[in-house]
Amino acid sequence: MKKIIIFLSVIITTLFIISGCNSNENSLNSEAKILQLANVTTASDDIGVTLEDFAKSVEEETNGEIQVEVYNDGVLGSESKTTDHVRQGQIQMQLTHSISILEQYDPIFGIDELPYLFKSREDARAAYDGEVGNIINEKAENNGFKVLAYWEHGVRHITNNVKPIKNLEDLDGIKLRVTSDTRREVFEKLGASPVTMGFTELYSALQQGVMDGQENSINNIYTSNIYEVQDYLSLSSHMYSSSPLIINLDVWNSLSEDERKVLEENAVKYRDIQRERHVEQEEENIKRIVDEGVELNEVDIEEFEQISERIMDELSERFGEELINAVEKYR
């Protein structure tokens, strides 16, 4: 009987020790600053994977004092909704599909919706990492956001179920899903019939024939399975979408100088890693899409570029002379 009592005492003591350890762990976790980060792309694409790496690095470098919780696949809602939640502080961070997601607060953020704004991916990156980005950063802070770095959604192309898009004439009447007011206006001028729609609704809209097509980066077309419900991929390269990694400005200002440094340095470090991964995956994913039976075709870029210069002239006033002049330096 005595042995049983001793044995039970040991078990009870052990349980108390374990309970105390768990309590201490919970106490430590409760002291951590939790930053929820919204992203609409999949966890498996170059953005989703790199965001997880970013989050892990931030936690390690702050000894767990800052924990970034990444929510992929649009689980926190559409981009327009989550962006508003970031502005209000209900969600702390977001990786947006494009700068134009912020267009709901100021028309100037629609600048990256102008077709053929830059001649190359390299020019676009230099612009957003440089003077163009600085102007956008200031406007973002005026609207409650801090831009940590410009990641890459990439060069956008057109897919549809009607026919190959080889020239402007082929766009006529195509029901095309777009993401912003400026992009809708641009594609109307190009002859399509664009409709603004959230990304989380896109697959079913294409599958059910509500939309004929859409425009997106190669990687997003593949990892989000858009190719499954599209027959044609036209390499239009009509836009480059930069993906700002943003944080609520009040949250940013509440962090210590060391914490802000860790976040910003990692945002830039993993921006470069994500861009490299994006290009690597892009080459592989074009082959995969074609292997799945999607017809690939080239586009008469020169014809598109000519009308795009006219569109830029028509819309440039809304973006302001300072930003347009900055853009011109990188063209």
CSV table of C-alpha atoms in Angstrom, one decimal:
chain,number,residue,atom,x,y,z
A,1,MET,CA,0.0,0.0,0.0
A,2,LYS,CA,2.9,2.3,0.9
A,3,LYS,CA,4.5,1.7,-2.5
A,4,ILE,CA,1.2,2.6,-4.3
A,5,ILE,CA,1.0,5.9,-2.3
A,6,ILE,CA,4.6,6.8,-3.2
A,7,PHE,CA,3.9,6.0,-6.8
A,8,LEU,CA,0.8,8.1,-6.9
A,9,SER,CA,2.7,11.0,-5.2
A,10,VAL,CA,5.3,10.9,-7.9
A,11,ILE,CA,2.7,11.0,-10.7
A,12,ILE,CA,0.8,13.9,-9.1
A,13,THR,CA,4.1,15.8,-8.6
A,14,THR,CA,5.1,15.2,-12.2
A,15,LEU,CA,1.7,16.5,-13.4
A,16,PHE,CA,2.1,19.6,-11.4
A,17,ILE,CA,5.5,20.2,-12.9
A,18,ILE,CA,4.2,19.7,-16.4
A,19,SER,CA,1.3,21.9,-15.7
A,20,GLY,CA,3.6,24.6,-14.4
A,21,CYS,CA,5.8,24.4,-17.5
A,22,ASN,CA,2.8,24.7,-19.8
A,23,SER,CA,1.6,27.7,-17.8
A,24,ASN,CA,4.9,29.4,-18.2
A,25,GLU,CA,4.9,28.7,-21.9
A,26,ASN,CA,1.4,30.1,-22.3
A,27,SER,CA,2.5,33.1,-20.3
A,28,LEU,CA,5.5,33.7,-22.6
A,29,ASN,CA,3.3,33.2,-25.7
A,30,SER,CA,0.8,35.6,-24.4
A,31,GLU,CA,3.5,38.3,-24.1
A,32,ALA,CA,4.5,37.8,-27.8
A,33,LYS,CA,3.3,40.3,-30.3
A,34,ILE,CA,1.1,38.4,-32.8
A,35,LEU,CA,1.0,39.8,-36.3
A,36,GLN,CA,-1.6,38.2,-38.6
A,37,LEU,CA,-0.6,38.4,-42.2
A,38,ALA,CA,-3.2,37.9,-45.0
A,39,ASN,CA,-2.4,36.5,-48.4
A,40,VAL,CA,-4.8,35.3,-51.2
A,41,THR,CA,-2.4,33.1,-53.0
A,42,THR,CA,-1.8,29.5,-52.1
A,43,ALA,CA,0.6,28.3,-49.4
A,44,SER,CA,2.5,26.3,-52.1
A,45,ASP,CA,3.4,29.1,-54.5
A,46,ASP,CA,6.5,31.2,-54.3
A,47,ILE,CA,4.8,33.9,-52.3
A,48,GLY,CA,3.2,31.5,-49.8
A,49,VAL,CA,6.4,29.6,-49.2
A,50,THR,CA,8.5,32.7,-48.8
A,51,LEU,CA,6.1,34.3,-46.4
A,52,GLU,CA,6.5,31.3,-44.1
A,53,ASP,CA,10.3,31.7,-44.3
A,54,PHE,CA,9.9,35.4,-43.5
A,55,ALA,CA,7.7,34.7,-40.5
A,56,LYS,CA,10.1,32.0,-39.1
A,57,SER,CA,13.1,34.4,-39.5
A,58,VAL,CA,11.3,37.3,-37.8
A,59,GLU,CA,10.3,35.0,-34.8
A,60,GLU,CA,13.9,33.7,-34.5
A,61,GLU,CA,15.5,37.1,-34.7
A,62,THR,CA,13.2,38.6,-32.1
A,63,ASN,CA,13.5,35.5,-29.8
A,64,GLY,CA,9.8,34.9,-30.2
A,65,GLU,CA,8.7,38.4,-29.2
A,66,ILE,CA,7.2,38.9,-32.6
A,67,GLN,CA,5.2,36.0,-34.2
A,68,VAL,CA,3.9,36.5,-37.7
A,69,GLU,CA,0.9,34.2,-38.4
A,70,VAL,CA,0.5,33.7,-42.2
A,71,TYR,CA,-3.0,33.1,-43.6
A,72,ASN,CA,-2.9,32.0,-47.2
A,73,ASP,CA,-5.6,31.1,-49.7
A,74,GLY,CA,-7.7,34.1,-48.9
A,75,VAL,CA,-9.0,32.5,-45.7
A,76,LEU,CA,-9.3,35.9,-44.0
A,77,GLY,CA,-11.4,37.3,-46.9
A,78,SER,CA,-11.0,39.1,-50.2
A,79,GLU,CA,-8.1,41.4,-50.7
A,80,SER,CA,-10.2,44.5,-50.7
A,81,LYS,CA,-11.8,43.4,-47.4
A,82,THR,CA,-8.5,42.4,-45.7
A,83,THR,CA,-6.8,45.6,-46.8
A,84,ASP,CA,-9.5,47.5,-45.1
A,85,HIS,CA,-9.1,45.4,-42.0
A,86,VAL,CA,-5.3,46.1,-42.1
A,87,ARG,CA,-6.1,49.8,-42.3
A,88,GLN,CA,-8.4,49.5,-39.3
A,89,GLY,CA,-5.9,47.3,-37.3
A,90,GLN,CA,-8.2,44.3,-37.2
A,91,ILE,CA,-5.5,42.4,-39.2
A,92,GLN,CA,-2.0,43.6,-38.8
A,93,MET,CA,-0.3,42.8,-42.1
A,94,GLN,CA,-0.9,41.8,-45.7
A,95,LEU,CA,0.9,40.8,-48.9
A,96,THR,CA,-1.2,42.3,-51.7
A,97,HIS,CA,-1.5,41.1,-55.3
A,98,SER,CA,-0.8,44.6,-56.6
A,99,ILE,CA,-0.3,48.2,-55.5
A,100,SER,CA,-3.8,48.9,-57.0
A,101,ILE,CA,-5.5,47.1,-54.1
A,102,LEU,CA,-5.0,50.4,-52.3
A,103,GLU,CA,-6.8,52.3,-55.0
A,104,GLN,CA,-9.9,52.4,-52.9
A,105,TYR,CA,-8.2,55.0,-50.8
A,106,ASP,CA,-6.4,57.1,-53.4
A,107,PRO,CA,-6.5,56.9,-57.2
A,108,ILE,CA,-2.7,57.2,-57.3
A,109,PHE,CA,-2.3,53.6,-56.2
A,110,GLY,CA,-3.7,52.5,-59.6
A,111,ILE,CA,-0.4,53.5,-61.3
A,112,ASP,CA,0.6,49.8,-61.8
A,113,GLU,CA,-2.6,49.2,-63.8
A,114,LEU,CA,-1.3,51.1,-66.8
A,115,PRO,CA,-0.4,48.6,-69.5
A,116,TYR,CA,3.2,48.3,-70.6
A,117,LEU,CA,4.2,50.9,-68.0
A,118,PHE,CA,7.8,49.5,-67.9
A,119,LYS,CA,9.7,47.8,-70.7
A,120,SER,CA,11.0,45.0,-68.5
A,121,ARG,CA,10.7,43.2,-65.1
A,122,GLU,CA,14.1,44.7,-64.1
A,123,ASP,CA,12.9,48.3,-64.9
A,124,ALA,CA,9.8,47.7,-62.8
A,125,ARG,CA,11.7,46.3,-59.8
A,126,ALA,CA,14.1,49.3,-59.9
A,127,ALA,CA,11.2,51.7,-60.0
A,128,TYR,CA,9.4,50.3,-57.1
A,129,ASP,CA,12.6,49.8,-55.0
A,130,GLY,CA,13.5,53.4,-55.9
A,131,GLU,CA,11.9,56.7,-56.5
A,132,VAL,CA,8.5,55.4,-57.7
A,133,GLY,CA,8.2,53.3,-54.6
A,134,ASN,CA,9.2,56.2,-52.3
A,135,ILE,CA,6.3,58.3,-53.6
A,136,ILE,CA,3.9,55.4,-53.2
A,137,ASN,CA,5.2,54.7,-49.7
A,138,GLU,CA,4.5,58.3,-48.6
A,139,LYS,CA,0.9,58.1,-50.0
A,140,ALA,CA,0.5,54.7,-48.2
A,141,GLU,CA,1.5,56.2,-44.8
A,142,ASN,CA,-1.1,59.0,-45.4
A,143,ASN,CA,-3.7,56.3,-45.6
A,144,GLY,CA,-2.6,54.2,-42.6
A,145,PHE,CA,-0.2,51.7,-44.1
A,146,LYS,CA,3.6,51.2,-43.9
A,147,VAL,CA,5.1,49.5,-46.9
A,148,LEU,CA,7.9,47.2,-45.8
A,149,ALA,CA,9.0,46.1,-49.3
A,150,TYR,CA,7.8,45.4,-52.8
A,151,TRP,CA,7.6,41.7,-53.5
A,152,GLU,CA,6.6,40.3,-56.9
A,153,HIS,CA,3.3,39.0,-58.3
A,154,GLY,CA,4.9,39.2,-61.7
A,155,VAL,CA,4.2,39.7,-65.3
A,156,ARG,CA,0.5,39.3,-66.2
A,157,HIS,CA,-0.9,37.3,-69.2
A,158,ILE,CA,-4.4,36.6,-70.5
A,159,THR,CA,-6.2,33.3,-70.4
A,160,ASN,CA,-9.7,32.5,-71.8
A,161,ASN,CA,-12.0,29.9,-73.2
A,162,VAL,CA,-13.1,31.6,-76.4
A,163,LYS,CA,-10.0,31.9,-78.7
A,164,PRO,CA,-6.3,32.7,-78.7
A,165,ILE,CA,-5.7,36.4,-78.1
A,166,LYS,CA,-3.2,37.4,-80.7
A,167,ASN,CA,-4.1,41.0,-81.4
A,168,LEU,CA,-6.5,43.7,-80.1
A,169,GLU,CA,-9.3,42.5,-82.3
A,170,ASP,CA,-9.4,39.2,-80.5
A,171,LEU,CA,-10.2,40.9,-77.2
A,172,ASP,CA,-13.4,42.3,-78.5
A,173,GLY,CA,-16.3,41.2,-76.3
A,174,ILE,CA,-14.3,38.8,-74.1
A,175,LYS,CA,-15.8,38.7,-70.6
A,176,LEU,CA,-12.6,39.2,-68.6
A,177,ARG,CA,-12.3,39.2,-64.8
A,178,VAL,CA,-10.2,42.1,-63.5
A,179,THR,CA,-9.3,43.3,-59.9
A,180,SER,CA,-9.6,47.1,-59.9
A,181,ASP,CA,-11.4,50.1,-61.4
A,182,THR,CA,-8.4,51.3,-63.3
A,183,ARG,CA,-7.8,47.9,-64.8
A,184,ARG,CA,-11.4,47.6,-65.8
A,185,GLU,CA,-11.1,51.0,-67.5
A,186,VAL,CA,-7.9,49.9,-69.3
A,187,PHE,CA,-9.4,46.7,-70.7
A,188,GLU,CA,-12.6,48.5,-71.8
A,189,LYS,CA,-10.3,50.8,-73.8
A,190,LEU,CA,-8.6,47.7,-75.2
A,191,GLY,CA,-12.0,46.3,-76.4
A,192,ALA,CA,-12.7,43.6,-73.8
A,193,SER,CA,-15.8,43.4,-71.5
A,194,PRO,CA,-14.1,43.4,-68.1
A,195,VAL,CA,-15.8,42.7,-64.8
A,196,THR,CA,-14.3,43.4,-61.3
A,197,MET,CA,-14.3,40.3,-59.2
A,198,GLY,CA,-12.5,39.0,-56.1
A,199,PHE,CA,-9.8,36.3,-56.6
A,200,THR,CA,-11.6,33.8,-54.3
A,201,GLU,CA,-14.6,33.9,-56.7
A,202,LEU,CA,-12.6,33.5,-59.9
A,203,TYR,CA,-12.2,29.7,-60.3
A,204,SER,CA,-16.0,29.0,-60.1
A,205,ALA,CA,-16.8,32.0,-62.3
A,206,LEU,CA,-14.6,30.5,-65.1
A,207,GLN,CA,-15.8,27.0,-64.5
A,208,GLN,CA,-19.4,28.0,-64.8
A,209,GLY,CA,-18.9,30.3,-67.8
A,210,VAL,CA,-19.8,33.5,-65.9
A,211,MET,CA,-16.4,34.8,-67.1
A,212,ASP,CA,-14.7,33.9,-70.4
A,213,GLY,CA,-11.2,34.6,-69.1
A,214,GLN,CA,-8.9,36.5,-66.7
A,215,GLU,CA,-5.4,37.9,-66.6
A,216,ASN,CA,-2.8,36.9,-64.1
A,217,SER,CA,0.8,35.8,-63.5
A,218,ILE,CA,1.9,32.4,-64.8
A,219,ASN,CA,2.6,31.2,-61.3
A,220,ASN,CA,-0.9,32.1,-60.0
A,221,ILE,CA,-2.5,30.6,-63.1
A,222,TYR,CA,-0.8,27.3,-62.3
A,223,THR,CA,-0.8,27.1,-58.5
A,224,SER,CA,-4.4,28.3,-58.2
A,225,ASN,CA,-5.5,25.7,-60.9
A,226,ILE,CA,-6.9,28.4,-63.2
A,227,TYR,CA,-5.5,26.4,-66.1
A,228,GLU,CA,-8.0,23.6,-65.4
A,229,VAL,CA,-10.9,25.8,-66.5
A,230,GLN,CA,-9.2,27.7,-69.4
A,231,ASP,CA,-8.3,26.7,-72.9
A,232,TYR,CA,-5.9,29.4,-74.1
A,233,LEU,CA,-2.9,31.2,-72.6
A,234,SER,CA,-1.8,34.3,-74.5
A,235,LEU,CA,1.6,35.7,-73.5
A,236,SER,CA,0.5,39.4,-73.5
A,237,SER,CA,2.9,40.6,-70.8
A,238,HIS,CA,0.6,43.5,-70.5
A,239,MET,CA,1.3,44.5,-66.8
A,240,TYR,CA,3.8,44.0,-64.1
A,241,SER,CA,2.2,43.6,-60.7
A,242,SER,CA,4.3,44.5,-57.7
A,243,SER,CA,3.2,43.0,-54.3
A,244,PRO,CA,3.6,45.4,-51.4
A,245,LEU,CA,4.1,43.8,-48.0
A,246,ILE,CA,2.2,46.2,-45.8
A,247,ILE,CA,1.6,46.6,-42.1
A,248,ASN,CA,-0.9,48.8,-40.2
A,249,LEU,CA,0.9,52.1,-39.5
A,250,ASP,CA,-0.2,52.3,-35.8
A,251,VAL,CA,1.0,48.8,-35.2
A,252,TRP,CA,4.3,49.7,-36.9
A,253,ASN,CA,4.7,52.8,-34.7
A,254,SER,CA,4.0,50.8,-31.6
A,255,LEU,CA,7.0,48.5,-32.2
A,256,SER,CA,10.5,49.2,-30.9
A,257,GLU,CA,13.2,50.4,-33.1
A,258,ASP,CA,14.9,47.0,-33.0
A,259,GLU,CA,11.7,45.2,-33.9
A,260,ARG,CA,11.0,47.5,-36.8
A,261,LYS,CA,14.5,46.9,-38.0
A,262,VAL,CA,14.1,43.1,-38.0
A,263,LEU,CA,10.8,43.3,-39.9
A,264,GLU,CA,12.1,45.7,-42.5
A,265,GLU,CA,15.4,43.9,-43.1
A,266,ASN,CA,13.6,40.6,-43.4
A,267,ALA,CA,11.0,42.0,-45.7
A,268,VAL,CA,13.8,43.1,-48.1
A,269,LYS,CA,15.8,39.9,-47.7
A,270,TYR,CA,12.9,37.7,-48.5
A,271,ARG,CA,11.7,40.0,-51.2
A,272,ASP,CA,14.8,39.2,-53.1
A,273,ILE,CA,14.4,35.5,-52.4
A,274,GLN,CA,10.8,35.5,-53.5
A,275,ARG,CA,11.6,37.3,-56.7
A,276,GLU,CA,14.2,34.7,-57.6
A,277,ARG,CA,11.9,31.9,-56.8
A,278,HIS,CA,9.1,33.5,-58.8
A,279,VAL,CA,11.2,33.6,-62.0
A,280,GLU,CA,12.3,30.0,-61.5
A,281,GLN,CA,8.8,28.7,-61.0
A,282,GLU,CA,7.5,30.8,-63.9
A,283,GLU,CA,9.7,28.9,-66.4
A,284,GLU,CA,8.6,25.6,-64.9
A,285,ASN,CA,4.9,26.4,-64.7
A,286,ILE,CA,4.6,27.5,-68.4
A,287,LYS,CA,5.7,24.0,-69.4
A,288,ARG,CA,3.3,22.4,-66.9
A,289,ILE,CA,0.3,24.5,-68.1
A,290,VAL,CA,1.0,23.5,-71.7
A,291,ASP,CA,1.5,19.8,-70.7
A,292,GLU,CA,-2.0,20.0,-69.2
A,293,GLY,CA,-3.5,20.8,-72.6
A,294,VAL,CA,-3.7,24.6,-72.6
A,295,GLU,CA,-2.9,26.2,-75.9
A,296,LEU,CA,-0.1,28.7,-75.8
A,297,ASN,CA,0.2,31.6,-78.2
A,298,GLU,CA,2.3,34.7,-78.7
A,299,VAL,CA,0.7,38.2,-78.9
A,300,ASP,CA,1.3,41.2,-81.2
A,301,ILE,CA,2.9,43.2,-78.4
A,302,GLU,CA,3.7,46.1,-80.6
A,303,GLU,CA,0.0,46.7,-81.4
A,304,PHE,CA,-0.9,46.6,-77.7
A,305,GLU,CA,1.9,48.9,-76.8
A,306,GLN,CA,0.8,51.5,-79.3
A,307,ILE,CA,-2.7,51.9,-77.9
A,308,SER,CA,-1.3,51.6,-74.4
A,309,GLU,CA,0.7,54.9,-74.9
A,310,ARG,CA,-2.6,56.6,-75.7
A,311,ILE,CA,-4.2,55.1,-72.6
A,312,MET,CA,-1.4,56.3,-70.4
A,313,ASP,CA,-1.7,59.8,-71.8
A,314,GLU,CA,-5.5,59.7,-71.1
A,315,LEU,CA,-5.2,58.5,-67.5
A,316,SER,CA,-1.9,60.0,-66.3
A,317,GLU,CA,-3.6,63.1,-64.9
A,318,ARG,CA,-5.1,61.1,-62.0
A,319,PHE,CA,-1.6,60.0,-60.8
A,320,GLY,CA,0.0,63.4,-60.6
A,321,GLU,CA,3.0,64.9,-62.3
A,322,GLU,CA,5.5,63.9,-59.6
A,323,LEU,CA,4.7,60.2,-59.9
A,324,ILE,CA,4.5,60.2,-63.7
A,325,ASN,CA,7.8,62.0,-63.9
A,326,ALA,CA,9.3,59.4,-61.6
A,327,VAL,CA,8.0,56.6,-63.7
A,328,GLU,CA,9.5,58.1,-66.9
A,329,LYS,CA,13.0,57.8,-65.4
A,330,TYR,CA,12.7,54.0,-65.4
A,331,ARG,CA,11.1,53.6,-68.8
